[in-house]
């Protein structure tokens, strides 16, 4: 954040400040979203449901969990969900 403040205080106009603020807010929102997912993953570990697909109930592959530990779906279910969303234009 200090680097952003230095950039903005260097004589740039107000539009730069708005852009920097917007980008900083976007990054914070992404971090908050990831923190929520991590907390839910920790809950799943405690409940004994970590690694089980929420959609089909099958085990999520170790490879997928290594690549995306916060996932709640196996690759097949996630792929189907994304295809459905794409078809709907979501």
PDB file of C-alpha atoms in Angstrom:
ATOM      1  CA  UNK A   1       0.000   0.000   0.000  1.00  0.00           C
ATOM      2  CA  UNK A   2       2.888   2.362   0.736  1.00  0.00           C
ATOM      3  CA  UNK A   3       4.105   1.962  -2.843  1.00  0.00           C
ATOM      4  CA  UNK A   4       0.654   2.925  -4.109  1.00  0.00           C
ATOM      5  CA  UNK A   5       0.552   5.985  -1.870  1.00  0.00           C
ATOM      6  CA  UNK A   6       4.000   7.037  -3.103  1.00  0.00           C
ATOM      7  CA  UNK A   7       2.858   6.681  -6.694  1.00  0.00           C
ATOM      8  CA  UNK A   8      -0.270   8.721  -6.129  1.00  0.00           C
ATOM      9  CA  UNK A   9       1.482  11.484  -4.168  1.00  0.00           C
ATOM     10  CA  UNK A  10       3.978  11.935  -7.008  1.00  0.00           C
ATOM     11  CA  UNK A  11       1.943  14.592  -8.783  1.00  0.00           C
ATOM     12  CA  UNK A  12      -0.572  12.356 -10.514  1.00  0.00           C
ATOM     13  CA  UNK A  13      -4.142  13.511 -10.874  1.00  0.00           C
ATOM     14  CA  UNK A  14      -7.203  12.407  -8.915  1.00  0.00           C
ATOM     15  CA  UNK A  15      -8.159   9.809 -11.509  1.00  0.00           C
ATOM     16  CA  UNK A  16      -4.995   7.902 -10.634  1.00  0.00           C
ATOM     17  CA  UNK A  17      -5.989   7.934  -6.985  1.00  0.00           C
ATOM     18  CA  UNK A  18      -9.439   6.612  -7.818  1.00  0.00           C
ATOM     19  CA  UNK A  19      -7.904   3.809  -9.878  1.00  0.00           C
ATOM     20  CA  UNK A  20      -5.435   2.919  -7.130  1.00  0.00           C
ATOM     21  CA  UNK A  21      -8.219   2.905  -4.521  1.00  0.00           C
ATOM     22  CA  UNK A  22     -10.371   0.730  -6.764  1.00  0.00           C
ATOM     23  CA  UNK A  23      -7.551  -1.755  -7.310  1.00  0.00           C
ATOM     24  CA  UNK A  24      -6.713  -1.844  -3.607  1.00  0.00           C
ATOM     25  CA  UNK A  25     -10.375  -2.517  -2.770  1.00  0.00           C
ATOM     26  CA  UNK A  26     -10.493  -5.321  -5.336  1.00  0.00           C
ATOM     27  CA  UNK A  27      -7.399  -6.954  -3.840  1.00  0.00           C
ATOM     28  CA  UNK A  28      -8.830  -6.687  -0.316  1.00  0.00           C
ATOM     29  CA  UNK A  29     -12.108  -8.243  -1.462  1.00  0.00           C
ATOM     30  CA  UNK A  30     -10.214 -11.142  -3.037  1.00  0.00           C
ATOM     31  CA  UNK A  31      -8.249 -11.676   0.166  1.00  0.00           C
ATOM     32  CA  UNK A  32     -11.405 -11.615   2.297  1.00  0.00           C
ATOM     33  CA  UNK A  33     -13.051 -14.128  -0.034  1.00  0.00           C
ATOM     34  CA  UNK A  34     -10.032 -16.437   0.193  1.00  0.00           C
ATOM     35  CA  UNK A  35      -9.942 -16.144   3.988  1.00  0.00           C
ATOM     36  CA  UNK A  36     -13.612 -17.189   4.133  1.00  0.00           C
ATOM     37  CA  UNK A  37     -12.865 -20.193   1.914  1.00  0.00           C
ATOM     38  CA  UNK A  38      -9.919 -21.163   4.121  1.00  0.00           C
ATOM     39  CA  UNK A  39     -12.080 -20.937   7.253  1.00  0.00           C
ATOM     40  CA  UNK A  40     -14.735 -23.116   5.609  1.00  0.00           C
ATOM     41  CA  UNK A  41     -12.029 -25.596   4.626  1.00  0.00           C
ATOM     42  CA  UNK A  42     -10.800 -25.752   8.224  1.00  0.00           C
ATOM     43  CA  UNK A  43     -14.394 -26.400   9.322  1.00  0.00           C
ATOM     44  CA  UNK A  44     -14.648 -29.214   6.761  1.00  0.00           C
ATOM     45  CA  UNK A  45     -11.454 -30.736   8.152  1.00  0.00           C
ATOM     46  CA  UNK A  46     -12.885 -30.635  11.686  1.00  0.00           C
ATOM     47  CA  UNK A  47     -16.193 -32.116  10.499  1.00  0.00           C
ATOM     48  CA  UNK A  48     -14.439 -34.876   8.563  1.00  0.00           C
ATOM     49  CA  UNK A  49     -15.897 -33.780   5.225  1.00  0.00           C
ATOM     50  CA  UNK A  50     -12.727 -32.329   3.703  1.00  0.00           C
ATOM     51  CA  UNK A  51     -11.947 -33.982   0.383  1.00  0.00           C
ATOM     52  CA  UNK A  52     -15.532 -35.054  -0.263  1.00  0.00           C
ATOM     53  CA  UNK A  53     -17.366 -33.426  -3.160  1.00  0.00           C
ATOM     54  CA  UNK A  54     -20.365 -31.356  -2.036  1.00  0.00           C
ATOM     55  CA  UNK A  55     -22.181 -32.157  -5.272  1.00  0.00           C
ATOM     56  CA  UNK A  56     -21.775 -35.908  -5.825  1.00  0.00           C
ATOM     57  CA  UNK A  57     -20.370 -37.113  -2.484  1.00  0.00           C
ATOM     58  CA  UNK A  58     -17.372 -38.806  -4.090  1.00  0.00           C
ATOM     59  CA  UNK A  59     -13.768 -38.260  -3.005  1.00  0.00           C
ATOM     60  CA  UNK A  60     -11.959 -35.276  -4.497  1.00  0.00           C
ATOM     61  CA  UNK A  61      -8.660 -36.380  -6.033  1.00  0.00           C
ATOM     62  CA  UNK A  62      -5.448 -35.687  -4.157  1.00  0.00           C
ATOM     63  CA  UNK A  63      -4.117 -33.878  -7.234  1.00  0.00           C
ATOM     64  CA  UNK A  64      -7.080 -31.486  -7.207  1.00  0.00           C
ATOM     65  CA  UNK A  65      -6.787 -30.885  -3.480  1.00  0.00           C
ATOM     66  CA  UNK A  66      -3.082 -30.132  -3.872  1.00  0.00           C
ATOM     67  CA  UNK A  67      -3.827 -27.671  -6.670  1.00  0.00           C
ATOM     68  CA  UNK A  68      -6.831 -26.090  -4.954  1.00  0.00           C
ATOM     69  CA  UNK A  69      -7.096 -27.022  -1.262  1.00  0.00           C
ATOM     70  CA  UNK A  70     -10.224 -24.914  -0.710  1.00  0.00           C
ATOM     71  CA  UNK A  71     -12.232 -26.728  -3.379  1.00  0.00           C
ATOM     72  CA  UNK A  72     -15.543 -28.284  -2.440  1.00  0.00           C
ATOM     73  CA  UNK A  73     -16.135 -30.110  -5.713  1.00  0.00           C
ATOM     74  CA  UNK A  74     -14.415 -32.869  -7.637  1.00  0.00           C
ATOM     75  CA  UNK A  75     -13.105 -31.923 -11.064  1.00  0.00           C
ATOM     76  CA  UNK A  76     -16.010 -33.624 -12.878  1.00  0.00           C
ATOM     77  CA  UNK A  77     -18.675 -31.739 -10.924  1.00  0.00           C
ATOM     78  CA  UNK A  78     -16.823 -28.439 -11.187  1.00  0.00           C
ATOM     79  CA  UNK A  79     -16.391 -28.898 -14.944  1.00  0.00           C
ATOM     80  CA  UNK A  80     -20.113 -29.638 -15.343  1.00  0.00           C
ATOM     81  CA  UNK A  81     -21.013 -26.616 -13.219  1.00  0.00           C
ATOM     82  CA  UNK A  82     -18.786 -24.316 -15.274  1.00  0.00           C
ATOM     83  CA  UNK A  83     -20.223 -25.668 -18.542  1.00  0.00           C
ATOM     84  CA  UNK A  84     -23.750 -25.067 -17.244  1.00  0.00           C
ATOM     85  CA  UNK A  85     -22.880 -21.515 -16.153  1.00  0.00           C
ATOM     86  CA  UNK A  86     -21.273 -20.837 -19.527  1.00  0.00           C
ATOM     87  CA  UNK A  87     -24.381 -22.097 -21.319  1.00  0.00           C
ATOM     88  CA  UNK A  88     -26.489 -19.733 -19.222  1.00  0.00           C
ATOM     89  CA  UNK A  89     -24.103 -16.871 -19.824  1.00  0.00           C
ATOM     90  CA  UNK A  90     -23.227 -16.475 -16.165  1.00  0.00           C
TER      91      UNK A  90
END
